[in-house]
């Protein structure tokens, strides 16, 4: 390498080395962009989210349950909002993950080629559908169904506030559907990555195909599937536009038939007109969401690392 | 006796697995059919080429279509050099160490940040601090950050797939690194890079939460030729934003019309990526 360089004349050599160095420097700058981006996002969300915490009081803001930002004596308790995001995400994951993992098994292990050729593109298309369309369909299909269910269930209740079907349950269903593609893809990839020898060994010992899948392949693919689940949690927690209208819009305890507000939907529905302290509280909601997401990211890193070690 | 119970269990598992897969396909079918039936009626030449006007009593999404095209093109102009450059650095120049680990960690973090938080940051930084306000440019800069991980990831995978013998061959003939990247690595990795870009187009077209407080919701078409340039600094709502706003106003006719347009775009994007991946697989095999 060095010798070939020496045989070139010095002019082209200098020219080459200048462009070489420029290229390397430019590429390094490009690579630092993501670091810069994450650093400034963190900085801005923290500095804008903190003031309200101190102004309202940390416990009152984070654990308070009264949300009256426009009242003469405004109260900013986002306890129910945080709780709604936690409960809603948990329910969506509980519902979506089993379906997703089983579909992943279908694609990786069970599906005849012809059926896989239908299911795989379908899943890819599901992943590509914009979240506002899920929201639109939630409002048009799910909410009326939920309203019927609500009318039947709370026929004799004097205390229930009717929501017209825009409730936690509708939002959970939309979220569960939206995380399906992520969970399916990650499970399929994880299952395909399992050493085929394990499968042959299990089958040779007389286990049926299903026993092999559930007792050998799934445990072996565990870390990849967990990574998929964590990714799904992140998606469900961060989804905003699909559930803003589907979930109703009042701050309530997250019970299935209550109209609720998530961390994300609180920002979407109020940022447009909020001002002063109210606006700052919305930034704090953003900060809370950010903290949750960073926690999930760290979990995800661990899950991925464990897989890499294997 | 035990065999029978085992068989029963097996059949149950098969049943469950098939049901779930069928459910995924059925979901898609319901979405496609429902949007098509509800949206087909709204689609007309006037709807696609006109602009909403209470005075004339017309509805149209031409302004939003133009905004969406602006947002896609400008975002990609910003993001693709940075993303591809960053992938080249990681794959061709970097030696394992703290810096690389940091870049990898932050790329993964960016991929996990929800779009509503990108929207908040874009509003605070590009909108307020850089004083770009609600404008297409603010939206594009925000989306640039959002799609970087996608471009970096796909470009890296594509570069990794280029056999090392190419690199050794080029180096053996005396090519410098940058020359080799330009003439050998990038052309060989092109299908993968383009796949990443097309996927990014899909993300941008479908994005809404990050645009609501950055690009705003303007829906008019520029009236003059210069207007098309200054448009970049003005508020412009994408198709998704207009869909959301119509839905919030319970104007479902427009909402489903836009939904149908979006689904058609998403469908073609999926088709394109499949075609490119298939073609690339054929070449390498």
XYZ file of C-alpha atoms in Angstrom:
595
model
C 0.000 0.000 0.000
C 2.727 2.413 1.031
C 4.912 1.439 -1.920
C 2.219 2.095 -4.543
C 1.662 5.512 -3.038
C 5.341 6.360 -3.242
C 5.514 5.562 -6.955
C 2.874 8.182 -7.754
C 4.060 11.665 -8.456
C 3.906 14.060 -5.584
C 1.253 16.400 -7.051
C -1.524 13.829 -7.371
C -0.449 12.423 -4.048
C -0.998 15.703 -2.276
C -4.298 16.240 -4.090
C -5.438 12.775 -3.146
C -4.471 13.172 0.456
C -6.364 16.463 0.725
C -9.570 14.939 -0.611
C -8.970 11.831 1.475
C -8.667 13.854 4.642
C -11.673 16.049 3.786
C -13.784 12.978 3.141
C -12.792 11.410 6.431
C -13.467 14.594 8.375
C -16.848 15.088 6.690
C -17.930 11.532 7.450
C -16.871 11.907 11.073
C -18.935 15.093 11.339
C -21.929 13.255 9.865
C -21.531 10.537 12.466
C -21.447 13.061 15.309
C -24.810 14.447 14.199
C -26.800 11.783 16.028
C -24.872 12.466 19.240
C -25.543 16.178 18.853
C -29.215 15.520 18.129
C -29.795 13.334 21.181
C -27.834 15.733 23.396
C -29.847 18.758 22.289
C -33.181 16.942 22.458
C -32.358 15.902 26.026
C -31.197 19.402 26.909
C -34.275 21.156 25.520
C -36.812 18.714 26.942
C -35.187 18.856 30.390
C -34.729 22.627 30.565
C -38.264 23.278 29.338
C -39.852 20.546 31.433
C -38.248 21.394 34.765
C -39.632 24.894 35.573
C -43.234 23.754 35.987
C -42.098 20.961 38.298
C -40.813 23.509 40.769
C -43.536 26.054 40.220
C -46.385 23.627 40.822
C -44.508 21.345 43.192
C -43.158 17.943 42.263
C -45.594 15.785 44.221
C -48.595 17.927 43.391
C -47.786 17.850 39.694
C -46.793 14.202 39.286
C -49.225 12.625 41.754
C -52.059 15.138 41.818
C -55.262 13.910 40.241
C -57.082 17.144 39.526
C -56.464 18.612 36.085
C -58.066 22.040 35.748
C -55.620 24.125 33.724
C -58.162 26.777 32.736
C -59.886 27.293 36.085
C -59.560 30.564 38.026
C -57.517 28.612 40.552
C -55.773 26.286 38.083
C -54.710 22.821 39.189
C -52.152 20.748 37.364
C -52.185 17.159 38.556
C -51.038 14.700 35.907
C -51.218 11.584 38.090
C -54.118 10.107 36.117
C -52.439 10.959 32.823
C -49.286 9.066 33.803
C -51.367 6.183 35.153
C -53.392 6.040 31.922
C -50.261 5.764 29.800
C -48.937 2.953 32.009
C -52.188 1.006 32.169
C -53.022 1.544 28.492
C -49.578 0.462 27.319
C -49.572 -2.593 29.587
C -52.992 -3.750 28.371
C -52.082 -3.144 24.723
C -48.888 -5.177 25.119
C -50.692 -7.990 26.953
C -53.158 -8.159 24.084
C -50.818 -7.589 21.156
C -47.783 -9.654 22.141
C -49.377 -13.140 22.201
C -51.008 -12.530 18.806
C -47.782 -11.078 17.453
C -45.547 -13.879 18.708
C -47.912 -16.577 17.401
C -48.007 -14.883 13.997
C -44.208 -14.696 14.115
C -44.147 -18.459 14.780
C -46.499 -18.917 11.840
C -44.155 -17.066 9.498
C -40.925 -18.611 10.750
C -41.992 -22.212 11.333
C -45.479 -23.184 10.284
C -46.564 -21.334 7.161
C -46.572 -23.107 3.818
C -44.786 -20.947 1.257
C -47.973 -19.831 -0.424
C -49.599 -18.616 2.777
C -46.415 -16.891 3.944
C -46.444 -15.010 0.643
C -49.773 -13.496 1.698
C -49.183 -12.940 5.415
C -45.696 -11.424 5.164
C -46.601 -8.568 2.777
C -49.797 -7.994 4.753
C -47.767 -7.451 7.915
C -45.389 -5.124 6.078
C -48.313 -3.088 4.788
C -49.839 -2.924 8.281
C -46.557 -1.481 9.510
C -46.643 1.196 6.826
C -50.163 2.493 7.409
C -50.013 6.028 8.868
C -51.141 6.321 12.475
C -53.811 8.908 11.640
C -55.573 6.271 9.532
C -55.643 3.893 12.503
C -57.135 6.770 14.450
C -59.751 7.449 11.793
C -60.811 3.810 11.691
C -60.824 3.662 15.483
C -63.256 6.564 15.585
C -65.442 5.199 12.800
C -65.474 1.462 13.598
C -64.386 0.862 17.204
C -66.051 3.746 18.976
C -69.607 2.963 17.777
C -69.122 -0.691 18.789
C -67.840 0.374 22.192
C -70.787 2.713 22.591
C -73.189 -0.180 22.031
C -71.318 -2.240 24.592
C -71.337 0.699 26.990
C -75.082 1.206 26.602
C -75.704 -2.460 27.308
C -73.368 -2.616 30.306
C -74.261 0.601 32.050
C -77.970 0.602 31.263
C -78.918 0.830 34.941
C -75.940 2.752 36.255
C -76.738 6.170 37.599
C -73.148 7.296 38.036
C -71.547 6.280 34.742
C -70.602 9.092 32.417
C -71.318 8.004 28.887
C -68.436 8.544 26.506
C -69.922 7.641 23.143
C -67.409 4.823 22.920
C -64.297 6.998 23.083
C -62.672 5.231 26.002
C -59.585 3.468 27.289
C -60.640 0.136 25.800
C -60.877 1.559 22.264
C -57.447 3.138 22.608
C -55.964 -0.120 23.919
C -57.334 -2.038 20.932
C -55.880 0.493 18.484
C -52.503 0.370 20.236
C -52.498 -3.440 20.313
C -53.063 -3.501 16.552
C -50.368 -0.917 15.968
C -47.647 -2.839 17.801
C -48.440 -6.103 15.980
C -46.050 -5.605 13.030
C -43.125 -4.797 15.346
C -43.696 -7.843 17.528
C -44.321 -10.128 14.532
C -41.151 -9.082 12.729
C -38.922 -9.293 15.778
C -40.276 -12.724 16.785
C -39.903 -14.073 13.264
C -36.310 -12.846 13.011
C -35.460 -14.212 16.453
C -36.942 -17.633 15.657
C -35.138 -17.832 12.331
C -31.854 -17.058 14.055
C -32.108 -20.125 16.322
C -29.507 -22.768 15.487
C -31.279 -25.381 13.283
C -29.408 -28.131 15.120
C -31.567 -27.468 18.185
C -34.668 -28.141 16.142
C -33.300 -31.315 14.584
C -32.170 -32.592 17.969
C -35.569 -31.981 19.509
C -37.410 -33.609 16.624
C -35.028 -36.575 16.709
C -35.817 -37.096 20.370
C -39.437 -37.603 19.390
C -40.909 -34.208 20.200
C -43.657 -33.051 17.864
C -43.221 -29.909 15.806
C -45.387 -27.894 18.200
C -43.554 -29.187 21.267
C -40.293 -28.270 19.593
C -41.536 -24.756 18.879
C -42.881 -24.042 22.330
C -40.341 -25.914 24.454
C -37.134 -25.496 22.456
C -37.289 -22.736 19.844
C -39.197 -20.100 21.838
C -36.889 -20.333 24.874
C -33.870 -20.189 22.576
C -35.240 -17.107 20.814
C -36.258 -15.503 24.084
C -33.930 -12.508 24.103
C -34.875 -11.490 20.566
C -38.559 -11.761 21.349
C -38.096 -9.741 24.522
C -36.370 -7.063 22.458
C -39.436 -7.053 20.208
C -41.751 -6.710 23.185
C -39.730 -3.811 24.591
C -39.797 -2.144 21.184
C -43.567 -2.640 21.150
C -43.874 -1.048 24.598
C -41.967 1.967 23.299
C -44.228 2.273 20.277
C -47.414 1.986 22.318
C -46.222 4.473 24.928
C -45.187 7.013 22.311
C -48.134 6.782 19.954
C -50.085 10.005 19.834
C -52.189 10.780 16.796
C -53.910 7.403 16.499
C -55.416 7.552 19.973
C -56.027 11.272 20.499
C -59.615 11.152 19.313
C -60.243 7.457 19.975
C -59.572 7.684 23.715
C -61.916 10.555 24.472
C -60.413 13.649 25.935
C -60.999 14.061 29.614
C -58.548 13.296 32.381
C -59.895 10.308 34.288
C -58.895 7.234 36.200
C -57.955 4.619 33.571
C -60.949 2.302 33.815
C -61.972 0.458 30.640
C -65.045 2.533 29.885
C -63.734 5.905 31.027
C -62.812 8.656 28.640
C -59.081 9.048 29.285
C -56.037 11.108 28.385
C -52.560 9.701 27.735
C -49.234 11.528 28.109
C -49.020 11.840 24.340
C -52.611 12.864 23.710
C -52.442 15.511 26.435
C -49.695 17.229 24.476
C -51.457 16.873 21.116
C -54.801 18.180 22.282
C -53.649 21.126 24.388
C -50.353 22.403 22.997
C -52.210 24.338 20.303
C -53.787 26.809 22.696
C -51.983 26.448 26.044
C -49.987 29.367 27.394
C -47.810 30.284 30.381
C -47.762 27.731 33.204
C -50.227 25.450 31.411
C -47.841 25.287 28.450
C -44.903 24.596 30.752
C -46.800 21.752 32.382
C -47.297 20.253 28.921
C -43.520 20.359 28.496
C -43.211 18.550 31.812
C -45.561 15.887 30.440
C -43.170 15.630 27.481
C -40.279 15.241 29.911
C -42.074 12.473 31.824
C -42.672 10.648 28.535
C -39.011 11.145 27.607
C -37.845 9.677 30.919
C -40.065 6.609 30.384
C -38.765 6.161 26.832
C -35.133 6.471 27.897
C -35.752 3.792 30.522
C -37.181 1.544 27.840
C -34.236 2.267 25.558
C -31.821 1.146 28.242
C -33.850 -2.046 28.754
C -33.756 -2.593 24.995
C -29.993 -2.129 24.877
C -29.591 -4.745 27.572
C -31.877 -7.193 25.760
C -29.962 -6.687 22.508
C -26.613 -7.057 24.221
C -27.667 -10.298 25.825
C -28.591 -11.549 22.397
C -25.244 -10.464 20.972
C -23.381 -12.269 23.756
C -25.228 -15.450 22.923
C -53.777 -42.500 25.763
C -50.971 -39.989 26.329
C -50.428 -39.785 22.615
C -53.996 -38.697 22.102
C -53.633 -35.857 24.613
C -50.411 -34.764 22.926
C -52.066 -34.744 19.546
C -54.929 -32.710 20.901
C -52.520 -30.151 22.343
C -50.673 -29.968 19.032
C -53.868 -29.373 17.122
C -54.825 -26.636 19.566
C -51.477 -24.916 19.018
C -51.817 -25.162 15.253
C -55.291 -23.717 15.532
C -54.127 -20.776 17.634
C -51.213 -20.004 15.335
C -53.357 -20.077 12.212
C -56.033 -17.952 13.896
C -53.521 -15.257 14.809
C -52.013 -15.143 11.331
C -55.485 -15.003 9.828
C -56.358 -12.190 12.215
C -53.400 -10.104 11.018
C -54.449 -10.537 7.386
C -58.108 -9.906 8.205
C -57.189 -6.656 9.965
C -55.438 -5.408 6.871
C -58.315 -6.512 4.663
C -60.858 -4.683 6.832
C -58.734 -1.512 6.820
C -58.237 -1.559 3.050
C -61.834 -2.373 2.168
C -63.326 0.089 4.655
C -61.121 2.999 3.578
C -61.705 2.191 -0.078
C -65.492 2.078 0.242
C -65.698 5.219 2.366
C -63.041 7.152 0.483
C -63.706 6.311 -3.154
C -66.701 8.655 -3.253
C -64.635 11.696 -2.237
C -61.938 11.210 -4.843
C -62.396 13.359 -7.934
C -60.221 15.542 -10.124
C -61.471 18.580 -8.230
C -60.605 16.987 -4.880
C -57.065 16.209 -5.978
C -56.334 19.465 -7.819
C -58.458 21.993 -5.922
C -58.106 23.822 -2.643
C -60.534 24.079 0.260
C -62.586 27.264 -0.006
C -65.691 28.203 1.950
C -66.328 31.041 -0.485
C -66.584 28.768 -3.505
C -67.820 25.852 -1.447
C -65.132 23.531 -2.767
C -62.989 21.002 -0.962
C -59.599 19.952 -2.241
C -56.256 18.738 -1.052
C -53.909 20.066 -3.762
C -52.218 22.364 -1.234
C -51.606 19.476 1.145
C -50.279 17.295 -1.656
C -47.785 20.019 -2.609
C -46.799 20.463 1.058
C -46.252 16.736 1.453
C -44.038 16.619 -1.638
C -42.033 19.607 -0.336
C -41.606 17.962 3.047
C -40.515 14.619 1.560
C -38.006 16.128 -0.870
C -36.440 18.674 1.491
C -36.220 16.251 4.410
C -34.456 13.692 2.230
C -32.092 16.386 0.891
C -31.056 17.111 4.479
C -31.089 13.628 5.897
C -29.622 11.424 3.193
C -26.115 12.982 2.989
C -25.804 12.992 6.774
C -27.234 9.505 7.183
C -25.222 7.923 4.396
C -22.056 9.745 5.485
C -22.519 8.603 9.036
C -22.987 4.989 7.912
C -19.852 5.210 5.763
C -17.922 6.472 8.769
C -19.198 3.698 11.024
C -18.577 0.936 8.521
C -15.416 2.038 6.683
C -13.436 4.433 8.873
C -14.292 3.874 12.499
C -12.257 1.679 14.806
C -14.196 0.129 17.652
C -14.115 2.374 20.674
C -16.040 4.845 22.770
C -16.978 7.198 19.942
C -18.479 4.416 17.829
C -20.362 3.011 20.805
C -21.731 6.483 21.530
C -22.829 6.985 17.911
C -24.489 3.571 17.911
C -26.241 4.220 21.206
C -27.524 7.646 20.150
C -28.707 6.310 16.791
C -30.704 3.649 18.590
C -32.018 6.234 21.035
C -33.169 8.480 18.170
C -35.002 5.514 16.672
C -36.869 4.991 19.930
C -37.921 8.590 20.633
C -41.652 9.027 19.901
C -42.527 11.427 17.131
C -44.504 13.705 19.443
C -41.270 14.447 21.340
C -39.495 15.203 18.062
C -42.364 17.592 17.441
C -41.880 19.294 20.817
C -38.151 19.623 20.279
C -38.606 20.903 16.724
C -41.068 23.522 17.916
C -38.754 24.641 20.740
C -35.474 24.605 18.842
C -36.088 25.118 15.128
C -39.310 27.068 15.630
C -38.520 29.290 18.627
C -34.738 29.414 19.002
C -33.876 29.524 15.292
C -37.001 31.630 14.710
C -38.310 29.569 11.818
C -41.781 29.491 13.355
C -44.423 27.202 11.930
C -42.905 26.464 8.553
C -42.211 23.651 6.157
C -38.505 24.106 6.886
C -39.069 23.607 10.641
C -40.998 20.436 9.866
C -38.297 19.135 7.534
C -35.463 19.746 9.998
C -37.474 17.943 12.676
C -38.219 14.983 10.426
C -34.569 14.863 9.357
C -33.593 13.909 12.918
C -36.388 11.365 13.019
C -35.433 9.444 9.875
C -31.645 9.507 10.365
C -31.594 6.123 12.165
C -33.534 4.519 9.312
C -31.098 5.764 6.663
C -28.017 4.989 8.756
C -29.257 1.479 9.520
C -30.113 0.555 5.951
C -26.923 2.043 4.490
C -24.812 0.205 7.048
C -26.482 -3.102 6.289
C -25.928 -2.487 2.576
C -22.240 -1.631 3.083
C -21.759 -4.672 5.310
C -23.149 -6.853 2.539
C -20.452 -5.716 0.086
C -17.864 -8.539 0.114
C -14.475 -7.710 1.661
C -12.759 -9.009 -1.451
C -13.979 -5.869 -3.262
C -12.211 -3.700 -0.711
C -9.042 -5.762 -0.835
C -9.102 -5.781 -4.639
C -9.458 -2.018 -4.801
C -6.741 -1.435 -2.221
C -4.477 -3.908 -4.033
C -4.788 -1.883 -7.223
C -3.733 1.243 -5.357
C -7.091 2.917 -4.949
C -7.330 5.326 -2.046
C -10.104 4.863 0.480
C -12.380 7.685 -0.669
C -11.887 6.648 -4.309
C -12.822 3.094 -3.415
C -15.917 4.226 -1.502
C -17.031 6.427 -4.378
C -16.462 4.025 -7.237
C -16.930 0.589 -5.728
C -18.650 0.485 -2.349
C -21.433 3.016 -2.886
C -22.491 1.660 -6.307
C -22.543 -1.900 -4.966
C -24.526 -0.830 -1.912
C -26.924 1.341 -3.916
C -29.981 -0.986 -3.854
C -29.821 -1.179 -0.054
C -29.331 2.562 0.290
C -32.270 3.277 -2.008
C -34.434 0.862 -0.029
C -33.625 2.894 3.076
C -34.544 6.127 1.304
C -37.860 4.743 0.066
C -38.689 3.480 3.554
C -37.925 6.978 4.802
C -40.358 8.432 2.261
C -42.964 6.116 3.760
C -42.201 7.311 7.279
C -42.324 10.962 6.242
C -45.588 10.630 4.308
C -47.224 8.843 7.246
C -45.864 11.126 9.956
C -48.193 13.470 11.763
C -47.352 14.037 15.430
C -43.935 15.515 14.659
C -45.428 17.897 12.089
C -48.438 19.248 13.974
C -46.448 21.821 15.972
C -43.623 22.344 13.491
C -44.922 22.557 9.922
C -48.351 23.766 10.982
C -51.505 23.387 8.974
C -51.513 25.791 5.988
C -53.461 24.342 3.078
C -53.353 26.998 0.349
C -51.454 26.771 -2.914
C -48.907 29.512 -3.642
C -50.322 32.049 -6.073
C -47.118 33.159 -7.795
C -43.934 31.472 -8.974
C -41.929 33.110 -6.163
C -44.584 31.845 -3.800
C -43.360 28.340 -4.467
C -39.944 29.297 -3.119
C -41.069 31.344 -0.125
C -43.489 28.482 0.674
C -40.583 26.802 2.446
C -40.713 29.455 5.152
C -44.475 29.327 5.511
C -46.767 26.992 7.369
C -47.836 23.954 5.379
C -49.917 21.026 6.549
C -49.162 17.593 5.110
C -51.882 15.163 4.018
C -51.800 13.443 7.415
C -52.263 16.738 9.268
C -55.219 17.677 7.067
C -56.679 14.213 7.678
C -56.355 14.677 11.431
C -57.870 18.157 11.372
C -60.799 17.061 9.187
C -61.392 14.122 11.497
C -61.359 16.435 14.533
C -63.972 18.580 12.761
C -65.980 15.416 11.973
C -65.576 16.108 8.242
C -65.264 12.409 7.474
C -65.740 12.730 3.732
C -62.466 14.624 3.333
C -60.779 12.464 5.973
C -61.528 9.228 4.122
C -60.577 10.785 0.785
C -57.142 11.641 2.178
C -56.900 8.249 3.885
C -57.418 6.553 0.529
C -54.755 8.721 -1.138
C -52.336 7.895 1.697
C -53.042 4.167 1.479
C -52.355 4.198 -2.255
C -49.019 5.954 -1.645
C -48.080 3.497 1.129
C -49.029 0.584 -1.108
C -46.763 1.752 -3.921
C -43.893 2.441 -1.548
C -44.171 -1.130 -0.266
C -44.290 -2.454 -3.805
C -41.164 -0.491 -4.780
C -39.133 -1.705 -1.811
C -40.115 -5.313 -2.486
C -39.106 -4.947 -6.128
C -35.727 -3.433 -5.300
C -34.959 -6.032 -2.652
C -35.893 -8.837 -5.042
C -33.764 -7.368 -7.814
C -30.793 -6.922 -5.488
C -31.133 -10.506 -4.281
C -31.072 -11.709 -7.880
C -27.892 -9.770 -8.661
C -25.977 -11.025 -5.637
C -27.002 -14.657 -6.035
